Coordinates of C-alpha atoms and ligand atoms in Angstrom, one line a residue:
X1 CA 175.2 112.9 108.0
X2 CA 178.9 114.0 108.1
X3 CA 181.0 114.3 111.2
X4 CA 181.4 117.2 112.7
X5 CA 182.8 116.9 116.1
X6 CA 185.2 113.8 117.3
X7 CA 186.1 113.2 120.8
X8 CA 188.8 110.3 120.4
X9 CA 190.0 108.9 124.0
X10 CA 190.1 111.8 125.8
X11 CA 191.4 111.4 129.1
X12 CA 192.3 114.5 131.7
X13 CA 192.9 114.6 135.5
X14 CA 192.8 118.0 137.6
X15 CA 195.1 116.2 140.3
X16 CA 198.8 114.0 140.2
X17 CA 196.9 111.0 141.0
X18 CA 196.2 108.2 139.4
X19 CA 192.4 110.2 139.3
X20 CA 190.9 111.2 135.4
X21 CA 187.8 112.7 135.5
X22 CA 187.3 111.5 132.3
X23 CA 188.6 108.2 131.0
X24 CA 188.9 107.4 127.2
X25 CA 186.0 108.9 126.4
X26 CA 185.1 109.0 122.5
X27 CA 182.0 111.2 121.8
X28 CA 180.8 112.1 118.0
X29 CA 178.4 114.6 116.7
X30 CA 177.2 114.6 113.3
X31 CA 175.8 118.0 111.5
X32 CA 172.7 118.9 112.5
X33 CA 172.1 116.1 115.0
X34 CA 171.4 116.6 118.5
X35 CA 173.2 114.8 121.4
X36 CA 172.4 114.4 124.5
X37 CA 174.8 113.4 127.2
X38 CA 173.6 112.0 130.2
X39 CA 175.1 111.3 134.2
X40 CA 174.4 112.0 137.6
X41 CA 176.5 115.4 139.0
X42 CA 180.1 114.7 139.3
X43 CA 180.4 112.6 136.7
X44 CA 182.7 114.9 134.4
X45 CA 179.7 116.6 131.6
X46 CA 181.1 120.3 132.3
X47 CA 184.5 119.0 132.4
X48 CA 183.8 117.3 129.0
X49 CA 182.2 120.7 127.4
X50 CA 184.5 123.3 128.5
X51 CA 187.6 120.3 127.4
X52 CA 185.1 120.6 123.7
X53 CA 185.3 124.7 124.3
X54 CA 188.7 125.2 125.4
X55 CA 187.2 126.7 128.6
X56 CA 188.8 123.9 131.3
X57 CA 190.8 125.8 134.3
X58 CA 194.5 125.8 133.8
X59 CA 195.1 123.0 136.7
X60 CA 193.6 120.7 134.5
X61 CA 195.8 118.1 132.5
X62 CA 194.8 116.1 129.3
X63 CA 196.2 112.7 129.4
X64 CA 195.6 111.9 126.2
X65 CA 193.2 112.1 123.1
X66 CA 192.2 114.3 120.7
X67 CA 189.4 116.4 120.1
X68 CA 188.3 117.1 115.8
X69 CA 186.0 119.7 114.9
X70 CA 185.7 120.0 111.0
X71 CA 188.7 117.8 110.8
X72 CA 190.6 120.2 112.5
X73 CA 192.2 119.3 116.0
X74 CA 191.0 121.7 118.4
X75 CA 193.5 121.0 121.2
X76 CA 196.3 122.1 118.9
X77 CA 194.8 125.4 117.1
X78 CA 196.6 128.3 118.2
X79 CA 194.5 130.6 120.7
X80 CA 193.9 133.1 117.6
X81 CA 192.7 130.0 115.5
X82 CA 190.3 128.8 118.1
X83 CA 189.1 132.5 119.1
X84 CA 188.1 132.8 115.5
X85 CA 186.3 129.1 115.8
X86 CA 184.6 129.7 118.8
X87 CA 181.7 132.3 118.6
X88 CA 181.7 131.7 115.1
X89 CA 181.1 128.5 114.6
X90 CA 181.1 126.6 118.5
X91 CA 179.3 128.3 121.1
X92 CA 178.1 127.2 124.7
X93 CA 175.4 127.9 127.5
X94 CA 176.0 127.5 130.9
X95 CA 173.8 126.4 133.7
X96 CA 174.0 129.7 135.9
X97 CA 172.8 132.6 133.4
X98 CA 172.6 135.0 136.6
X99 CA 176.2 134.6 137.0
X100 CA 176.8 134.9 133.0
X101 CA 176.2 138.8 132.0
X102 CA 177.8 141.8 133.5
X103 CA 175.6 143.8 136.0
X104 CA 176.8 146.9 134.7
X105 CA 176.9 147.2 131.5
X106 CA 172.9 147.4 129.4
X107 CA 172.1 143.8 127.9
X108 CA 171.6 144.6 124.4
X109 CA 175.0 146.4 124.8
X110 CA 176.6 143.1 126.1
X111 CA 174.8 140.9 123.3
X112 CA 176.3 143.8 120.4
X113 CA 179.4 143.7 121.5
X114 CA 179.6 139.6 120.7
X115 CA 178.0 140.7 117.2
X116 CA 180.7 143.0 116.3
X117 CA 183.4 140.8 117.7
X118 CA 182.1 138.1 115.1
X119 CA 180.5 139.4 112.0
X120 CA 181.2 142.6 109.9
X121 CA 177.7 144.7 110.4
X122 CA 177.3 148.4 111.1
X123 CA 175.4 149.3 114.6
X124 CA 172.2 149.9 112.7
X125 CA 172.1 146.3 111.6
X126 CA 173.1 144.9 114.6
X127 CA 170.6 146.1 116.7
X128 CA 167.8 145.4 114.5
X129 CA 169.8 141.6 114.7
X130 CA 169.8 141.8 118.2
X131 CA 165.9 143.2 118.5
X132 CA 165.1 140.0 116.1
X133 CA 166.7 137.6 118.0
X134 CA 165.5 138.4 121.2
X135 CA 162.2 138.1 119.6
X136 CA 162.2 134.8 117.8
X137 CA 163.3 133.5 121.6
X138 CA 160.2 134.4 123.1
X139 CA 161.1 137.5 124.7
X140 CA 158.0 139.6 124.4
X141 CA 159.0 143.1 124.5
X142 CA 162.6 143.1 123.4
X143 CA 163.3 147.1 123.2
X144 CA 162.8 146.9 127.1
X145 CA 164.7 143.8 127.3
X146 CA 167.4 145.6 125.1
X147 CA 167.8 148.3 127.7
X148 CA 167.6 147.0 130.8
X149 CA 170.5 145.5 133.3
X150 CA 170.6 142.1 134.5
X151 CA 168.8 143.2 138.2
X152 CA 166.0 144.0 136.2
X153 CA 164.6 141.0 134.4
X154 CA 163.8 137.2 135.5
X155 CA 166.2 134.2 135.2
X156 CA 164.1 132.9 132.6
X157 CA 164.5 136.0 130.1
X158 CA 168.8 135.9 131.4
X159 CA 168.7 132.5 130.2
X160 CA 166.5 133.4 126.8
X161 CA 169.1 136.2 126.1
X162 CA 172.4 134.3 127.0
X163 CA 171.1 132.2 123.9
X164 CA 170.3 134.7 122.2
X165 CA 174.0 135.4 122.9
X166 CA 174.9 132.0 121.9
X167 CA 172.9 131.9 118.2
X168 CA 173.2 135.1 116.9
X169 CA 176.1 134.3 115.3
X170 CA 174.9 130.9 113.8
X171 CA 176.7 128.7 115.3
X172 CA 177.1 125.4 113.7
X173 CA 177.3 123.9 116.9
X174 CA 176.2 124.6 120.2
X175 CA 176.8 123.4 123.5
X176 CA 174.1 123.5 126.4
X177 CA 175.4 122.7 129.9
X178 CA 172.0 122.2 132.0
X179 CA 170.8 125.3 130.6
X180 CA 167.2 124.9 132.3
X181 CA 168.5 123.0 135.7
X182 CA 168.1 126.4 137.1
X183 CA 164.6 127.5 135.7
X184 CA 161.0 126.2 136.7
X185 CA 159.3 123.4 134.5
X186 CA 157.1 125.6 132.2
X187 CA 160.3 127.7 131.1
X188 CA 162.4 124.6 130.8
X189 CA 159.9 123.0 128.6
X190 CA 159.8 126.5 126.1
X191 CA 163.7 126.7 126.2
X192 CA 163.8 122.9 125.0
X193 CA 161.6 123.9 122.4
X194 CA 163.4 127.0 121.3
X195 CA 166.9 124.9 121.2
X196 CA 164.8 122.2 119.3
X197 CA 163.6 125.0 116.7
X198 CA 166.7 126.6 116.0
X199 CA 168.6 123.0 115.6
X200 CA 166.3 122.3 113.4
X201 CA 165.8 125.8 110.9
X202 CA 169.6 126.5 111.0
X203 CA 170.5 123.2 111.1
X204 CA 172.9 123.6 114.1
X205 CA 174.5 120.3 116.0
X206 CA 173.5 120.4 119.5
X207 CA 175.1 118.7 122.8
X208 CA 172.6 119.2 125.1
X209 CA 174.2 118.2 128.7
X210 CA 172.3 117.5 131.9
X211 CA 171.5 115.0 134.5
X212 CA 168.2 114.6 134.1
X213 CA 167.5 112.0 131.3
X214 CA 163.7 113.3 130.7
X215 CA 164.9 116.2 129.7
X216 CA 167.8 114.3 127.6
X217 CA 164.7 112.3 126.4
X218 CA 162.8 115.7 125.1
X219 CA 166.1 116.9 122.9
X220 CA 167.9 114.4 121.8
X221 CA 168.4 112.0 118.4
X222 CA 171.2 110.1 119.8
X223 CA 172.3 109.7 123.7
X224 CA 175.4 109.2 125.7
X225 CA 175.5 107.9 128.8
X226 CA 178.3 108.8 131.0
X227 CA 179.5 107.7 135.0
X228 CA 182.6 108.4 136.8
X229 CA 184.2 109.8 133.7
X230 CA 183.6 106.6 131.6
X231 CA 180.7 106.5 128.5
X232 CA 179.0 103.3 129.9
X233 CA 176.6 103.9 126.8
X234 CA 175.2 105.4 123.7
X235 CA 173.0 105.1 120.9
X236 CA 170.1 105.8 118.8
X237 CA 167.5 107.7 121.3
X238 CA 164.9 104.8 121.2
X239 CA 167.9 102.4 121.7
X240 CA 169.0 104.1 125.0
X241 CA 165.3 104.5 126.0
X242 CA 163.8 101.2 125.3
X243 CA 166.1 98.9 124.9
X244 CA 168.6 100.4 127.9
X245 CA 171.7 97.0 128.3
X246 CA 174.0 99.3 130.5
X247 CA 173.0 98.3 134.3
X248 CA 173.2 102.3 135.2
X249 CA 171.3 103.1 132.3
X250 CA 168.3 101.0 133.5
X251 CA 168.8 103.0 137.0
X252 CA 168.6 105.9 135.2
X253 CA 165.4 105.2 133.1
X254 CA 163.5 103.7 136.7
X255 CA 164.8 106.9 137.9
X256 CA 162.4 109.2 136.1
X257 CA 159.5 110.2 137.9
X258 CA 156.7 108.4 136.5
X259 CA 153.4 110.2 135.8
X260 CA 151.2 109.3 139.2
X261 CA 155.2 109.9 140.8
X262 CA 155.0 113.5 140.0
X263 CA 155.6 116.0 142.7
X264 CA 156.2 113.3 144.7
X265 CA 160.3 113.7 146.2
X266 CA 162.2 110.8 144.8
X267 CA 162.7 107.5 147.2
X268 CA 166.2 107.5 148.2
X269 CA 167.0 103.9 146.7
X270 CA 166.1 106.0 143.5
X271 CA 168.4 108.6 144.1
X272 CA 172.3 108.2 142.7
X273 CA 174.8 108.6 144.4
X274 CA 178.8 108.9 143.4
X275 CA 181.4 106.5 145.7
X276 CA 184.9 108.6 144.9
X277 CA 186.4 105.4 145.9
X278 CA 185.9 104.0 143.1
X279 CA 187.4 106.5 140.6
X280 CA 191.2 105.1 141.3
X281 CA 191.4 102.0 139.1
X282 CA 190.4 101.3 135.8
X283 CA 187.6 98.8 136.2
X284 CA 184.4 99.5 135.4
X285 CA 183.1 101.9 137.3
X286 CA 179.8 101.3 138.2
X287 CA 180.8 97.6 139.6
X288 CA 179.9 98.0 143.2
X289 CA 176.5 99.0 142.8
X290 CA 175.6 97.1 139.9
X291 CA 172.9 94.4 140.7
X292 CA 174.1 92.1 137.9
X293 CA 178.5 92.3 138.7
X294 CA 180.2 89.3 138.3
X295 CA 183.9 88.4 139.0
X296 CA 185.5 89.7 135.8
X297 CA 184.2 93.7 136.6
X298 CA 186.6 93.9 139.6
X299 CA 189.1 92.8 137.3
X300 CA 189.4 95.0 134.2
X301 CA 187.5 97.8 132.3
X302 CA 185.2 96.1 129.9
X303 CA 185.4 96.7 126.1
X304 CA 182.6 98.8 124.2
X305 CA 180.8 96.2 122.4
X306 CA 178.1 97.1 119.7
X307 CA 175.1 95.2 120.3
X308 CA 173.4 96.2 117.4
X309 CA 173.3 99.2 115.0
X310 CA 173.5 102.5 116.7
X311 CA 174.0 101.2 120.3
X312 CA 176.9 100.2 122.1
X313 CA 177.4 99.5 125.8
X314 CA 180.3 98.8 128.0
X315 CA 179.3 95.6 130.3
X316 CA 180.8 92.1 130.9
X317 CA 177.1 91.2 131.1
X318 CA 177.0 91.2 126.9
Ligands
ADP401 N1 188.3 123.1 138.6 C1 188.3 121.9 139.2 N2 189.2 121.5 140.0 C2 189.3 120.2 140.6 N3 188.4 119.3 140.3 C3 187.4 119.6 139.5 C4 187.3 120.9 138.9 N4 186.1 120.9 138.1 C5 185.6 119.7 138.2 N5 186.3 118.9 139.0 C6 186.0 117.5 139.4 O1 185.8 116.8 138.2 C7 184.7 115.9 138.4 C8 183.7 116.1 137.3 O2 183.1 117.4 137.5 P1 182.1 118.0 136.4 O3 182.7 117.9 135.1 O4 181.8 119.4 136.9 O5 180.9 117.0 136.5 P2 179.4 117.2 136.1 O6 179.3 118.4 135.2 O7 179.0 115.9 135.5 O8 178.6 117.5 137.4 C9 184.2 116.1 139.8 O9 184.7 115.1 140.6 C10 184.7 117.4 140.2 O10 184.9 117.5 141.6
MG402 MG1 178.1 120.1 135.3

């Protein structure tokens, strides 16, 4: 599989302090392939996606890195360049899809106007697109769906149609920030599915973000594994899920509710939590609640090692 994305030490701060919120991080996704990326809230995914979509606020500073799409560095397109890019070829969901249409204008309007922005169709086309679309998605009745405003349909549909937003175009790759966090389990499982489909049939890359690694589990060939801005992690699905070296990594995975667990409120030795203290030096930076620290992790940052093919971990304990 070729490359198609490259994240190369990319570090970026949103304060003067000696603070990134993300810390050399290298990231790759090949065509076609779907990566998951994987960390408790706070630990820099969104920051990671929108630095990927060009979207981060303006107080934000990169320190350093690069970012390759297509062998093309996105950081240093010009704003016309990278318009063109994204829709076209990169395209992201966010968590909130309430928050992501416009109340007053008709949805199927909102989801044309992105069509016309991107390919060269007349309206006739483009609606039967659209109509398609919202179909092969799952949304049963898509002339209603077509025109009605955002007040009038569930957050399940908003979150079907804001990928129907997101595909139309073909994309050749897509990023998913917790697209289901805010949707019940059932809807969650058919969006996964969806996103699964349409990787597969139009052979679109996928970075699937969220902080729950089930659901990282259900989508993804290849996992990161990311805490306090640092990848502590990644590898080959079954490598991450079975054969787990990074200490946080095995929280993670004991983490997941087991089967006779479900419905049950996770114990609170299970839940995560993030120490801010800890963000100011480079060390490793899950050293104060590791179970298995030793002297050299309050020291320096350990090296990525590669313990075998397709997994790599950061830890002085290999
Ligand atoms: N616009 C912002 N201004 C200042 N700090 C921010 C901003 N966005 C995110 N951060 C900080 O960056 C860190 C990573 O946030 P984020 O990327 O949203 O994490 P995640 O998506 O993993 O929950 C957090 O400490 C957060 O407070
Ligand atoms: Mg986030």
């Amino acid at each position: 599989m070729n490359k198609l994305l490259e994240v190369r030490n990319l570090s970026l701060t949103f304060s003067d302090d000696d603070n990134p919120v993300l810390k050399n991080v290298n990231l790759e996704v090949k065509n076609g392939q779907k990566v998951g990326l994987v960390g408790e809230s706070g630990s820099g995914k969104t920051t990671l996606g929108l630095s990927i979509s060009r979207l981060l606020p303006s107080k934000s500073k990169i320190l350093g890195g690069e970012i390759f799409f297509n062998d093309s560095n996105i950081l240093k397109l010009s704003e016309k360049d990278f318009n063109n890019l994204r829709g076209n070829e990169i395209s992201i969901i966010f968590q909130d899809p309430m928050n992501s249409l416009n109340p007053l204008m008709k949805i199927g309007n909102q989801v044309i106007e992105i069509i016309t922005k991107n390919l060269k169709i007349d309206k006739k086309s483009a609606k039967n697109l659209v109509l398609s679309t919202f179909e092969s998605i799952g949304l049963k009745d898509p002339e209603y769906v077509y025109n009605s405003y955002r007040h009038q349909i569930s957050g399940g549909m908003c979150q079907r149609i804001l990928i129907s937003m997101a595909i139309i175009c073909k994309p050749k790759f897509l990023i998913a920030d917790e697209p289901t966090t805010a949707l019940d389990v059932t809807i969650q499982k058919q969006i996964i599915e969806i996103l699964n489909k349409l990787s597969k049939e139009n052979n679109m890359s996928l970075l699937f973000i969220s902080h729950d690694l089930a659901i990282i589990n259900n989508i993804s060939d290849y996992i990161y594994v990311i805490y306090k801005g640092v990848i502590v992690e990644h590898g080959k699905k079954e490598n991450i899920m079975f054969k787990c070296k990074h200490p946080y990594t095995k929280q993670l995975i004991n983490s997941i509710p087991k089967m006779e667990n479900k419905g049950k409120k996770l114990s609170v030795s299970n839940r995560l939590e993030i120490n801010n203290l800890d963000y100011k030096e480079y060390l490793c930076p899950f050293r104060s609640f590791c179970p298995n620290k030793i002297d050299y992790c309050y020291k320096q940052m350990p090296d990525e090692l590669e313990i075998e093919n397709e997994h790599y971990v950061r830890c002085f304990n290999y």
